[in-house]
DNA sequence: TCCATGTTTCATGTAATAATGAAATGATGG
DNA sequence: CCATCATTTCATTATTACATGAAACATGGA
């Protein structure tokens, strides 16, 4: 991942509503959620959500697909993985002795 | 890590100069770098850097220590680890089957 | 075809963010 | 204790991000 893509993703996630939206979609999994369902769940206006979904989509963190009248949104886990990869690579830059101990402490809560 | 802390860290990193600064400090390792050295390396004004170092410090991503006339800055890897942990936990929320494959693809470049 | 539903686009006002020059602070060596 | 160096603080200005109401667009059903 390029630095500019990482900046886009970080900016997209560095926003209360967008972080909530992304987390919600991650939890929704492969079925995704319709824009209306998201707005309902997060108690926000349709157009505010739409603007922020556009920003998440531009950053590659979500994708959309029309389904009848509504439009479903899905979290793009690949992008999330690439972002984590970028941040980790960032930390390692030539200094494995600093990076590895950090990663060892990182455990997946699964 | 709390969501509000994660948002602070994400906001702090979602800025070209601050991301560069943080990466530089990570690479500098435990010796850290004086503010003047950072400004020199990144070719930016002292006060611009100072403002952005303050933001990084408020987010917990760097710490500082005076050393003679200059002030040294250090990357706080714990905070970075916690942020990564938050983002990963975020992705797992109740859905290990989605999270684990992602993590398996994540390898440390060390 | 016409209407209702779901979502996005547009225009606008406002608030937050960012960089800058100038001045102030703090620390050191002479 | 003075001069100097390193860094921060302050005030100002420009830019950008944000939420909103109103209007537009697309789809499916009567």
PDB file of C-alpha atoms (C1' of nucleotides) in Angstrom:
ATOM      1  CA  UNK A   1       0.000   0.000   0.000  1.00  0.00           C
ATOM      2  CA  UNK A   2       1.189   3.469  -0.917  1.00  0.00           C
ATOM      3  CA  UNK A   3       1.496   6.175   1.677  1.00  0.00           C
ATOM      4  CA  UNK A   4      -1.202   8.210  -0.017  1.00  0.00           C
ATOM      5  CA  UNK A   5      -3.643   5.289   0.186  1.00  0.00           C
ATOM      6  CA  UNK A   6      -2.779   4.810   3.825  1.00  0.00           C
ATOM      7  CA  UNK A   7      -3.453   8.485   4.479  1.00  0.00           C
ATOM      8  CA  UNK A   8      -6.824   8.202   2.762  1.00  0.00           C
ATOM      9  CA  UNK A   9      -7.763   5.177   4.844  1.00  0.00           C
ATOM     10  CA  UNK A  10      -6.547   6.742   8.074  1.00  0.00           C
ATOM     11  CA  UNK A  11      -8.457   9.936   7.359  1.00  0.00           C
ATOM     12  CA  UNK A  12     -11.560   7.957   6.545  1.00  0.00           C
ATOM     13  CA  UNK A  13     -11.386   6.046   9.822  1.00  0.00           C
ATOM     14  CA  UNK A  14     -10.430   9.093  11.888  1.00  0.00           C
ATOM     15  CA  UNK A  15     -14.043  10.195  12.157  1.00  0.00           C
ATOM     16  CA  UNK A  16     -16.490   9.090  14.775  1.00  0.00           C
ATOM     17  CA  UNK A  17     -19.391   8.253  12.511  1.00  0.00           C
ATOM     18  CA  UNK A  18     -17.259   6.650   9.832  1.00  0.00           C
ATOM     19  CA  UNK A  19     -15.437   4.479  12.335  1.00  0.00           C
ATOM     20  CA  UNK A  20     -18.796   3.364  13.722  1.00  0.00           C
ATOM     21  CA  UNK A  21     -20.074   2.716  10.220  1.00  0.00           C
ATOM     22  CA  UNK A  22     -17.067   0.658   9.280  1.00  0.00           C
ATOM     23  CA  UNK A  23     -17.213  -1.392  12.468  1.00  0.00           C
ATOM     24  CA  UNK A  24     -20.891  -2.021  11.904  1.00  0.00           C
ATOM     25  CA  UNK A  25     -20.226  -3.284   8.398  1.00  0.00           C
ATOM     26  CA  UNK A  26     -17.420  -5.496   9.611  1.00  0.00           C
ATOM     27  CA  UNK A  27     -19.773  -7.041  12.117  1.00  0.00           C
ATOM     28  CA  UNK A  28     -22.445  -7.386   9.460  1.00  0.00           C
ATOM     29  CA  UNK A  29     -20.008  -9.547   7.501  1.00  0.00           C
ATOM     30  CA  UNK A  30     -20.530 -10.770   3.967  1.00  0.00           C
ATOM     31  CA  UNK A  31     -24.244  -9.951   3.976  1.00  0.00           C
ATOM     32  CA  UNK A  32     -23.460  -6.291   4.398  1.00  0.00           C
ATOM     33  CA  UNK A  33     -26.118  -3.755   5.254  1.00  0.00           C
ATOM     34  CA  UNK A  34     -28.393  -1.457   3.297  1.00  0.00           C
ATOM     35  CA  UNK A  35     -27.718   2.250   3.669  1.00  0.00           C
ATOM     36  CA  UNK A  36     -31.088   2.665   5.324  1.00  0.00           C
ATOM     37  CA  UNK A  37     -30.332  -0.046   7.863  1.00  0.00           C
ATOM     38  CA  UNK A  38     -27.045   1.629   8.743  1.00  0.00           C
ATOM     39  CA  UNK A  39     -28.712   5.015   9.142  1.00  0.00           C
ATOM     40  CA  UNK A  40     -31.336   3.421  11.366  1.00  0.00           C
ATOM     41  CA  UNK A  41     -28.771   1.579  13.464  1.00  0.00           C
ATOM     42  CA  UNK A  42     -26.600   4.651  13.974  1.00  0.00           C
ATOM     43  CA  UNK A  43     -29.471   7.116  14.205  1.00  0.00           C
ATOM     44  CA  UNK A  44     -28.226   9.523  11.577  1.00  0.00           C
ATOM     45  CA  UNK A  45     -29.714  11.235   8.553  1.00  0.00           C
ATOM     46  CA  UNK A  46     -29.617   9.533   5.202  1.00  0.00           C
ATOM     47  CA  UNK A  47     -27.605  12.199   3.435  1.00  0.00           C
ATOM     48  CA  UNK A  48     -25.045  12.544   6.202  1.00  0.00           C
ATOM     49  CA  UNK A  49     -24.482   8.810   6.061  1.00  0.00           C
ATOM     50  CA  UNK A  50     -24.348   8.859   2.286  1.00  0.00           C
ATOM     51  CA  UNK A  51     -21.602  11.478   2.306  1.00  0.00           C
ATOM     52  CA  UNK A  52     -19.567   9.484   4.744  1.00  0.00           C
ATOM     53  CA  UNK A  53     -20.118   6.194   2.935  1.00  0.00           C
ATOM     54  CA  UNK A  54     -18.779   7.904  -0.160  1.00  0.00           C
ATOM     55  CA  UNK A  55     -15.641   8.851   1.730  1.00  0.00           C
ATOM     56  CA  UNK A  56     -15.201   5.310   3.051  1.00  0.00           C
ATOM     57  CA  UNK A  57     -15.725   3.945  -0.450  1.00  0.00           C
ATOM     58  CA  UNK A  58     -13.210   6.369  -1.958  1.00  0.00           C
ATOM     59  CA  UNK A  59     -10.709   5.129   0.601  1.00  0.00           C
ATOM     60  CA  UNK A  60     -11.441   1.566  -0.482  1.00  0.00           C
ATOM     61  CA  UNK A  61     -12.736   0.551   2.925  1.00  0.00           C
ATOM     62  CA  UNK A  62     -16.257  -0.293   1.774  1.00  0.00           C
ATOM     63  CA  UNK A  63     -17.917  -1.290  -1.454  1.00  0.00           C
ATOM     64  CA  UNK A  64     -21.542  -1.079  -2.490  1.00  0.00           C
ATOM     65  CA  UNK A  65     -23.990  -3.025  -4.602  1.00  0.00           C
ATOM     66  CA  UNK A  66     -27.496  -2.115  -5.552  1.00  0.00           C
ATOM     67  CA  UNK A  67     -30.143  -4.530  -4.405  1.00  0.00           C
ATOM     68  CA  UNK A  68     -33.581  -3.582  -5.550  1.00  0.00           C
ATOM     69  CA  UNK A  69     -34.430  -0.188  -4.227  1.00  0.00           C
ATOM     70  CA  UNK A  70     -31.757  -0.140  -1.609  1.00  0.00           C
ATOM     71  CA  UNK A  71     -27.995  -0.177  -1.830  1.00  0.00           C
ATOM     72  CA  UNK A  72     -26.015  -2.588   0.279  1.00  0.00           C
ATOM     73  CA  UNK A  73     -22.642  -1.741   1.703  1.00  0.00           C
ATOM     74  CA  UNK A  74     -19.875  -4.153   2.630  1.00  0.00           C
ATOM     75  CA  UNK A  75     -16.617  -3.745   4.522  1.00  0.00           C
ATOM     76  CA  UNK A  76     -13.576  -4.440   2.348  1.00  0.00           C
ATOM     77  CA  UNK A  77     -11.389  -6.475   4.642  1.00  0.00           C
ATOM     78  CA  UNK A  78      -8.562  -6.560   2.086  1.00  0.00           C
ATOM     79  CA  UNK A  79      -8.137  -2.831   2.441  1.00  0.00           C
ATOM     80  CA  UNK A  80      -8.152  -3.095   6.207  1.00  0.00           C
ATOM     81  CA  UNK A  81      -5.521  -5.813   6.024  1.00  0.00           C
ATOM     82  CA  UNK A  82      -3.389  -3.700   3.697  1.00  0.00           C
ATOM     83  CA  UNK A  83      -3.670  -0.736   6.017  1.00  0.00           C
ATOM     84  CA  UNK A  84      -2.574  -2.808   8.992  1.00  0.00           C
ATOM     85  CA  UNK A  85       0.251  -4.141   6.857  1.00  0.00           C
ATOM     86  CA  UNK A  86       1.329  -0.635   5.984  1.00  0.00           C
ATOM     87  CA  UNK A  87       1.294   0.486   9.592  1.00  0.00           C
ATOM     88  CA  UNK A  88       3.242  -2.537  10.723  1.00  0.00           C
ATOM     89  CA  UNK A  89       5.751  -2.227   7.914  1.00  0.00           C
ATOM     90  CA  UNK A  90       6.056   1.365   8.946  1.00  0.00           C
ATOM     91  CA  UNK A  91       7.062   0.316  12.386  1.00  0.00           C
ATOM     92  CA  UNK A  92       9.572  -2.221  11.254  1.00  0.00           C
ATOM     93  CA  UNK A  93      11.505  -0.083   8.807  1.00  0.00           C
ATOM     94  CA  UNK A  94      14.936  -1.561   9.309  1.00  0.00           C
ATOM     95  CA  UNK A  95      14.428  -2.289  12.981  1.00  0.00           C
ATOM     96  CA  UNK A  96      12.996  -5.752  13.530  1.00  0.00           C
ATOM     97  CA  UNK A  97      14.187  -5.692  17.122  1.00  0.00           C
ATOM     98  CA  UNK A  98      11.668  -2.962  17.813  1.00  0.00           C
ATOM     99  CA  UNK A  99       8.835  -4.293  15.732  1.00  0.00           C
ATOM    100  CA  UNK A 100       8.782  -7.944  16.613  1.00  0.00           C
ATOM    101  CA  UNK A 101       8.230  -7.583  20.360  1.00  0.00           C
ATOM    102  CA  UNK A 102       5.315  -5.316  19.584  1.00  0.00           C
ATOM    103  CA  UNK A 103       3.737  -7.805  17.221  1.00  0.00           C
ATOM    104  CA  UNK A 104       4.268 -10.609  19.697  1.00  0.00           C
ATOM    105  CA  UNK A 105       2.088  -8.741  22.139  1.00  0.00           C
ATOM    106  CA  UNK A 106      -0.592  -8.289  19.540  1.00  0.00           C
ATOM    107  CA  UNK A 107      -3.084 -11.079  19.761  1.00  0.00           C
ATOM    108  CA  UNK A 108      -6.261 -11.549  17.871  1.00  0.00           C
ATOM    109  CA  UNK A 109      -9.224 -11.643  20.246  1.00  0.00           C
ATOM    110  CA  UNK A 110     -10.852 -14.316  18.121  1.00  0.00           C
TER     111      UNK A 110
ATOM    112  CA  UNK B   1      -7.885   1.141  24.024  1.00  0.00           C
ATOM    113  CA  UNK B   2     -10.990   3.296  24.038  1.00  0.00           C
ATOM    114  CA  UNK B   3     -12.613   4.419  20.831  1.00  0.00           C
ATOM    115  CA  UNK B   4     -11.868   8.041  21.617  1.00  0.00           C
ATOM    116  CA  UNK B   5      -8.153   7.263  21.996  1.00  0.00           C
ATOM    117  CA  UNK B   6      -8.196   5.348  18.746  1.00  0.00           C
ATOM    118  CA  UNK B   7      -9.814   8.318  17.021  1.00  0.00           C
ATOM    119  CA  UNK B   8      -7.139  10.618  18.409  1.00  0.00           C
ATOM    120  CA  UNK B   9      -4.383   8.339  17.186  1.00  0.00           C
ATOM    121  CA  UNK B  10      -5.975   7.874  13.785  1.00  0.00           C
ATOM    122  CA  UNK B  11      -6.455  11.620  13.385  1.00  0.00           C
ATOM    123  CA  UNK B  12      -2.888  12.234  14.419  1.00  0.00           C
ATOM    124  CA  UNK B  13      -1.557   9.770  11.842  1.00  0.00           C
ATOM    125  CA  UNK B  14      -3.932  10.900   9.092  1.00  0.00           C
ATOM    126  CA  UNK B  15      -1.699  13.813   8.198  1.00  0.00           C
ATOM    127  CA  UNK B  16       1.159  13.720   5.759  1.00  0.00           C
ATOM    128  CA  UNK B  17       3.755  15.471   7.881  1.00  0.00           C
ATOM    129  CA  UNK B  18       2.753  13.731  11.103  1.00  0.00           C
ATOM    130  CA  UNK B  19       2.853  10.308   9.491  1.00  0.00           C
ATOM    131  CA  UNK B  20       6.324  11.085   8.153  1.00  0.00           C
ATOM    132  CA  UNK B  21       7.394  12.350  11.557  1.00  0.00           C
ATOM    133  CA  UNK B  22       6.135   9.278  13.327  1.00  0.00           C
ATOM    134  CA  UNK B  23       7.782   6.930  10.832  1.00  0.00           C
ATOM    135  CA  UNK B  24      11.029   8.814  11.203  1.00  0.00           C
ATOM    136  CA  UNK B  25      10.912   8.455  14.978  1.00  0.00           C
ATOM    137  CA  UNK B  26      10.117   4.768  14.704  1.00  0.00           C
ATOM    138  CA  UNK B  27      13.157   4.325  12.514  1.00  0.00           C
ATOM    139  CA  UNK B  28      15.239   6.410  14.890  1.00  0.00           C
ATOM    140  CA  UNK B  29      14.416   3.888  17.586  1.00  0.00           C
ATOM    141  CA  UNK B  30      15.218   4.277  21.268  1.00  0.00           C
ATOM    142  CA  UNK B  31      17.691   7.099  20.683  1.00  0.00           C
ATOM    143  CA  UNK B  32      14.916   9.265  19.323  1.00  0.00           C
ATOM    144  CA  UNK B  33      15.608  12.521  17.539  1.00  0.00           C
ATOM    145  CA  UNK B  34      15.860  16.161  18.561  1.00  0.00           C
ATOM    146  CA  UNK B  35      13.127  18.429  17.219  1.00  0.00           C
ATOM    147  CA  UNK B  36      15.724  20.286  15.203  1.00  0.00           C
ATOM    148  CA  UNK B  37      16.981  17.084  13.615  1.00  0.00           C
ATOM    149  CA  UNK B  38      13.449  16.129  12.619  1.00  0.00           C
ATOM    150  CA  UNK B  39      12.782  19.559  11.122  1.00  0.00           C
ATOM    151  CA  UNK B  40      16.040  19.299   9.200  1.00  0.00           C
ATOM    152  CA  UNK B  41      15.311  15.803   7.961  1.00  0.00           C
ATOM    153  CA  UNK B  42      11.802  16.665   6.811  1.00  0.00           C
ATOM    154  CA  UNK B  43      12.641  20.175   5.618  1.00  0.00           C
ATOM    155  CA  UNK B  44       9.966  21.976   7.560  1.00  0.00           C
ATOM    156  CA  UNK B  45       9.830  24.996   9.822  1.00  0.00           C
ATOM    157  CA  UNK B  46      10.444  24.598  13.510  1.00  0.00           C
ATOM    158  CA  UNK B  47       7.078  25.910  14.641  1.00  0.00           C
ATOM    159  CA  UNK B  48       5.101  23.865  12.151  1.00  0.00           C
ATOM    160  CA  UNK B  49       6.860  20.764  13.398  1.00  0.00           C
ATOM    161  CA  UNK B  50       6.359  21.778  16.992  1.00  0.00           C
ATOM    162  CA  UNK B  51       2.607  22.098  16.521  1.00  0.00           C
ATOM    163  CA  UNK B  52       2.393  18.696  14.928  1.00  0.00           C
ATOM    164  CA  UNK B  53       4.630  17.063  17.523  1.00  0.00           C
ATOM    165  CA  UNK B  54       2.253  18.413  20.140  1.00  0.00           C
ATOM    166  CA  UNK B  55      -0.635  16.706  18.362  1.00  0.00           C
ATOM    167  CA  UNK B  56       1.272  13.420  18.126  1.00  0.00           C
ATOM    168  CA  UNK B  57       2.179  13.689  21.805  1.00  0.00           C
ATOM    169  CA  UNK B  58      -1.415  14.418  22.806  1.00  0.00           C
ATOM    170  CA  UNK B  59      -2.427  11.270  20.956  1.00  0.00           C
ATOM    171  CA  UNK B  60       0.196   9.346  22.922  1.00  0.00           C
ATOM    172  CA  UNK B  61       2.153   8.413  19.832  1.00  0.00           C
ATOM    173  CA  UNK B  62       5.344  10.205  20.827  1.00  0.00           C
ATOM    174  CA  UNK B  63       6.965  11.345  24.035  1.00  0.00           C
ATOM    175  CA  UNK B  64       9.630  13.959  24.619  1.00  0.00           C
ATOM    176  CA  UNK B  65      12.535  14.516  26.952  1.00  0.00           C
ATOM    177  CA  UNK B  66      14.759  17.501  27.273  1.00  0.00           C
ATOM    178  CA  UNK B  67      18.411  16.891  26.610  1.00  0.00           C
ATOM    179  CA  UNK B  68      20.547  19.952  27.131  1.00  0.00           C
ATOM    180  CA  UNK B  69      19.355  22.688  24.877  1.00  0.00           C
ATOM    181  CA  UNK B  70      17.346  20.485  22.612  1.00  0.00           C
ATOM    182  CA  UNK B  71      14.320  18.300  23.165  1.00  0.00           C
ATOM    183  CA  UNK B  72      14.350  14.709  21.967  1.00  0.00           C
ATOM    184  CA  UNK B  73      11.277  12.939  20.697  1.00  0.00           C
ATOM    185  CA  UNK B  74      10.615   9.207  20.747  1.00  0.00           C
ATOM    186  CA  UNK B  75       7.960   7.041  19.147  1.00  0.00           C
ATOM    187  CA  UNK B  76       5.753   5.317  21.708  1.00  0.00           C
ATOM    188  CA  UNK B  77       5.452   1.820  20.297  1.00  0.00           C
ATOM    189  CA  UNK B  78       3.023   0.778  23.032  1.00  0.00           C
ATOM    190  CA  UNK B  79       0.477   3.222  21.697  1.00  0.00           C
ATOM    191  CA  UNK B  80       1.005   1.964  18.169  1.00  0.00           C
ATOM    192  CA  UNK B  81       0.542  -1.590  19.362  1.00  0.00           C
ATOM    193  CA  UNK B  82      -2.642  -0.641  21.192  1.00  0.00           C
ATOM    194  CA  UNK B  83      -3.980   1.105  18.123  1.00  0.00           C
ATOM    195  CA  UNK B  84      -3.320  -1.938  15.963  1.00  0.00           C
ATOM    196  CA  UNK B  85      -4.964  -4.035  18.642  1.00  0.00           C
ATOM    197  CA  UNK B  86      -8.006  -1.811  18.615  1.00  0.00           C
ATOM    198  CA  UNK B  87      -8.310  -1.961  14.845  1.00  0.00           C
ATOM    199  CA  UNK B  88      -7.932  -5.715  14.793  1.00  0.00           C
ATOM    200  CA  UNK B  89     -10.384  -6.214  17.618  1.00  0.00           C
ATOM    201  CA  UNK B  90     -12.661  -3.960  15.688  1.00  0.00           C
ATOM    202  CA  UNK B  91     -12.496  -6.299  12.771  1.00  0.00           C
ATOM    203  CA  UNK B  92     -13.083  -9.393  14.783  1.00  0.00           C
ATOM    204  CA  UNK B  93     -16.090  -8.286  16.764  1.00  0.00           C
ATOM    205  CA  UNK B  94     -17.899 -11.589  16.981  1.00  0.00           C
ATOM    206  CA  UNK B  95     -16.732 -12.842  13.617  1.00  0.00           C
ATOM    207  CA  UNK B  96     -13.471 -14.736  13.930  1.00  0.00           C
ATOM    208  CA  UNK B  97     -14.079 -16.452  10.607  1.00  0.00           C
ATOM    209  CA  UNK B  98     -13.645 -13.101   8.930  1.00  0.00           C
ATOM    210  CA  UNK B  99     -10.818 -11.781  11.048  1.00  0.00           C
ATOM    211  CA  UNK B 100      -8.467 -14.732  11.213  1.00  0.00           C
ATOM    212  CA  UNK B 101      -7.889 -15.209   7.484  1.00  0.00           C
ATOM    213  CA  UNK B 102      -7.039 -11.540   7.299  1.00  0.00           C
ATOM    214  CA  UNK B 103      -4.514 -11.782  10.092  1.00  0.00           C
ATOM    215  CA  UNK B 104      -3.001 -14.894   8.579  1.00  0.00           C
ATOM    216  CA  UNK B 105      -2.161 -12.870   5.505  1.00  0.00           C
ATOM    217  CA  UNK B 106      -0.568 -10.192   7.613  1.00  0.00           C
ATOM    218  CA  UNK B 107       3.089 -10.850   7.934  1.00  0.00           C
ATOM    219  CA  UNK B 108       5.725  -8.772   9.569  1.00  0.00           C
ATOM    220  CA  UNK B 109       8.354  -7.699   7.036  1.00  0.00           C
ATOM    221  CA  UNK B 110      11.076  -8.139   9.638  1.00  0.00           C
TER     222      UNK B 110
ATOM    223  C1'  DT C   1     -47.521   5.674 -16.332  1.00  0.00           C
ATOM    224  C1'  DC C   2     -47.624   7.375 -11.834  1.00  0.00           C
ATOM    225  C1'  DC C   3     -46.431   7.117  -7.133  1.00  0.00           C
ATOM    226  C1'  DA C   4     -43.843   5.782  -3.065  1.00  0.00           C
ATOM    227  C1'  DT C   5     -39.481   4.376  -1.339  1.00  0.00           C
ATOM    228  C1'  DG C   6     -34.520   4.502  -0.788  1.00  0.00           C
ATOM    229  C1'  DT C   7     -30.510   6.919  -1.675  1.00  0.00           C
ATOM    230  C1'  DT C   8     -27.561  10.474  -3.537  1.00  0.00           C
ATOM    231  C1'  DT C   9     -26.370  15.203  -5.095  1.00  0.00           C
ATOM    232  C1'  DC C  10     -26.192  20.050  -4.562  1.00  0.00           C
ATOM    233  C1'  DA C  11     -25.628  24.512  -2.339  1.00  0.00           C
ATOM    234  C1'  DT C  12     -24.788  26.719   1.866  1.00  0.00           C
ATOM    235  C1'  DG C  13     -23.274  28.092   6.381  1.00  0.00           C
ATOM    236  C1'  DT C  14     -20.220  26.978   9.985  1.00  0.00           C
ATOM    237  C1'  DA C  15     -16.651  24.969  12.506  1.00  0.00           C
ATOM    238  C1'  DA C  16     -12.215  22.791  12.668  1.00  0.00           C
ATOM    239  C1'  DT C  17      -7.536  22.367  10.903  1.00  0.00           C
ATOM    240  C1'  DA C  18      -3.172  24.046   9.185  1.00  0.00           C
ATOM    241  C1'  DA C  19       0.764  26.945   8.138  1.00  0.00           C
ATOM    242  C1'  DT C  20       2.998  31.133   8.979  1.00  0.00           C
ATOM    243  C1'  DG C  21       5.742  35.314  11.005  1.00  0.00           C
ATOM    244  C1'  DA C  22       6.786  37.289  15.115  1.00  0.00           C
ATOM    245  C1'  DA C  23       7.502  37.122  19.822  1.00  0.00           C
ATOM    246  C1'  DA C  24       8.404  34.579  24.045  1.00  0.00           C
ATOM    247  C1'  DT C  25      10.364  30.863  26.835  1.00  0.00           C
ATOM    248  C1'  DG C  26      13.900  27.894  28.583  1.00  0.00           C
ATOM    249  C1'  DA C  27      18.656  26.196  28.878  1.00  0.00           C
ATOM    250  C1'  DT C  28      23.487  26.476  28.254  1.00  0.00           C
ATOM    251  C1'  DG C  29      28.246  28.205  27.943  1.00  0.00           C
ATOM    252  C1'  DG C  30      31.161  31.972  28.389  1.00  0.00           C
TER     253       DG C  30
ATOM    254  C1'  DC D   1      24.166  37.275  34.053  1.00  0.00           C
ATOM    255  C1'  DC D   2      24.537  37.899  29.215  1.00  0.00           C
ATOM    256  C1'  DA D   3      24.359  36.194  24.587  1.00  0.00           C
ATOM    257  C1'  DT D   4      22.942  32.572  22.012  1.00  0.00           C
ATOM    258  C1'  DC D   5      20.717  28.550  20.561  1.00  0.00           C
ATOM    259  C1'  DA D   6      16.576  25.373  20.427  1.00  0.00           C
ATOM    260  C1'  DT D   7      11.955  25.173  20.747  1.00  0.00           C
ATOM    261  C1'  DT D   8       7.330  26.678  21.743  1.00  0.00           C
ATOM    262  C1'  DT D   9       3.431  29.962  21.969  1.00  0.00           C
ATOM    263  C1'  DC D  10       0.568  33.383  19.992  1.00  0.00           C
ATOM    264  C1'  DA D  11      -2.312  35.753  16.615  1.00  0.00           C
ATOM    265  C1'  DT D  12      -3.678  35.733  12.058  1.00  0.00           C
ATOM    266  C1'  DT D  13      -5.166  33.984   7.784  1.00  0.00           C
ATOM    267  C1'  DA D  14      -6.391  30.434   4.367  1.00  0.00           C
ATOM    268  C1'  DT D  15      -8.074  26.134   3.565  1.00  0.00           C
ATOM    269  C1'  DT D  16     -10.639  22.206   4.279  1.00  0.00           C
ATOM    270  C1'  DA D  17     -14.078  19.257   6.467  1.00  0.00           C
ATOM    271  C1'  DC D  18     -18.727  18.735   8.124  1.00  0.00           C
ATOM    272  C1'  DA D  19     -23.772  18.562   8.657  1.00  0.00           C
ATOM    273  C1'  DT D  20     -27.880  20.152   6.883  1.00  0.00           C
ATOM    274  C1'  DG D  21     -32.303  21.146   4.020  1.00  0.00           C
ATOM    275  C1'  DA D  22     -33.970  20.844  -0.356  1.00  0.00           C
ATOM    276  C1'  DA D  23     -33.991  18.849  -4.689  1.00  0.00           C
ATOM    277  C1'  DA D  24     -32.838  15.142  -7.893  1.00  0.00           C
ATOM    278  C1'  DC D  25     -32.331  10.380  -9.251  1.00  0.00           C
ATOM    279  C1'  DA D  26     -33.268   5.411  -9.594  1.00  0.00           C
ATOM    280  C1'  DT D  27     -36.135   1.436  -8.691  1.00  0.00           C
ATOM    281  C1'  DG D  28     -40.215  -1.417  -8.065  1.00  0.00           C
ATOM    282  C1'  DG D  29     -45.094  -1.906  -7.605  1.00  0.00           C
ATOM    283  C1'  DA D  30     -50.061  -0.444  -8.539  1.00  0.00           C
TER     284       DA D  30
END
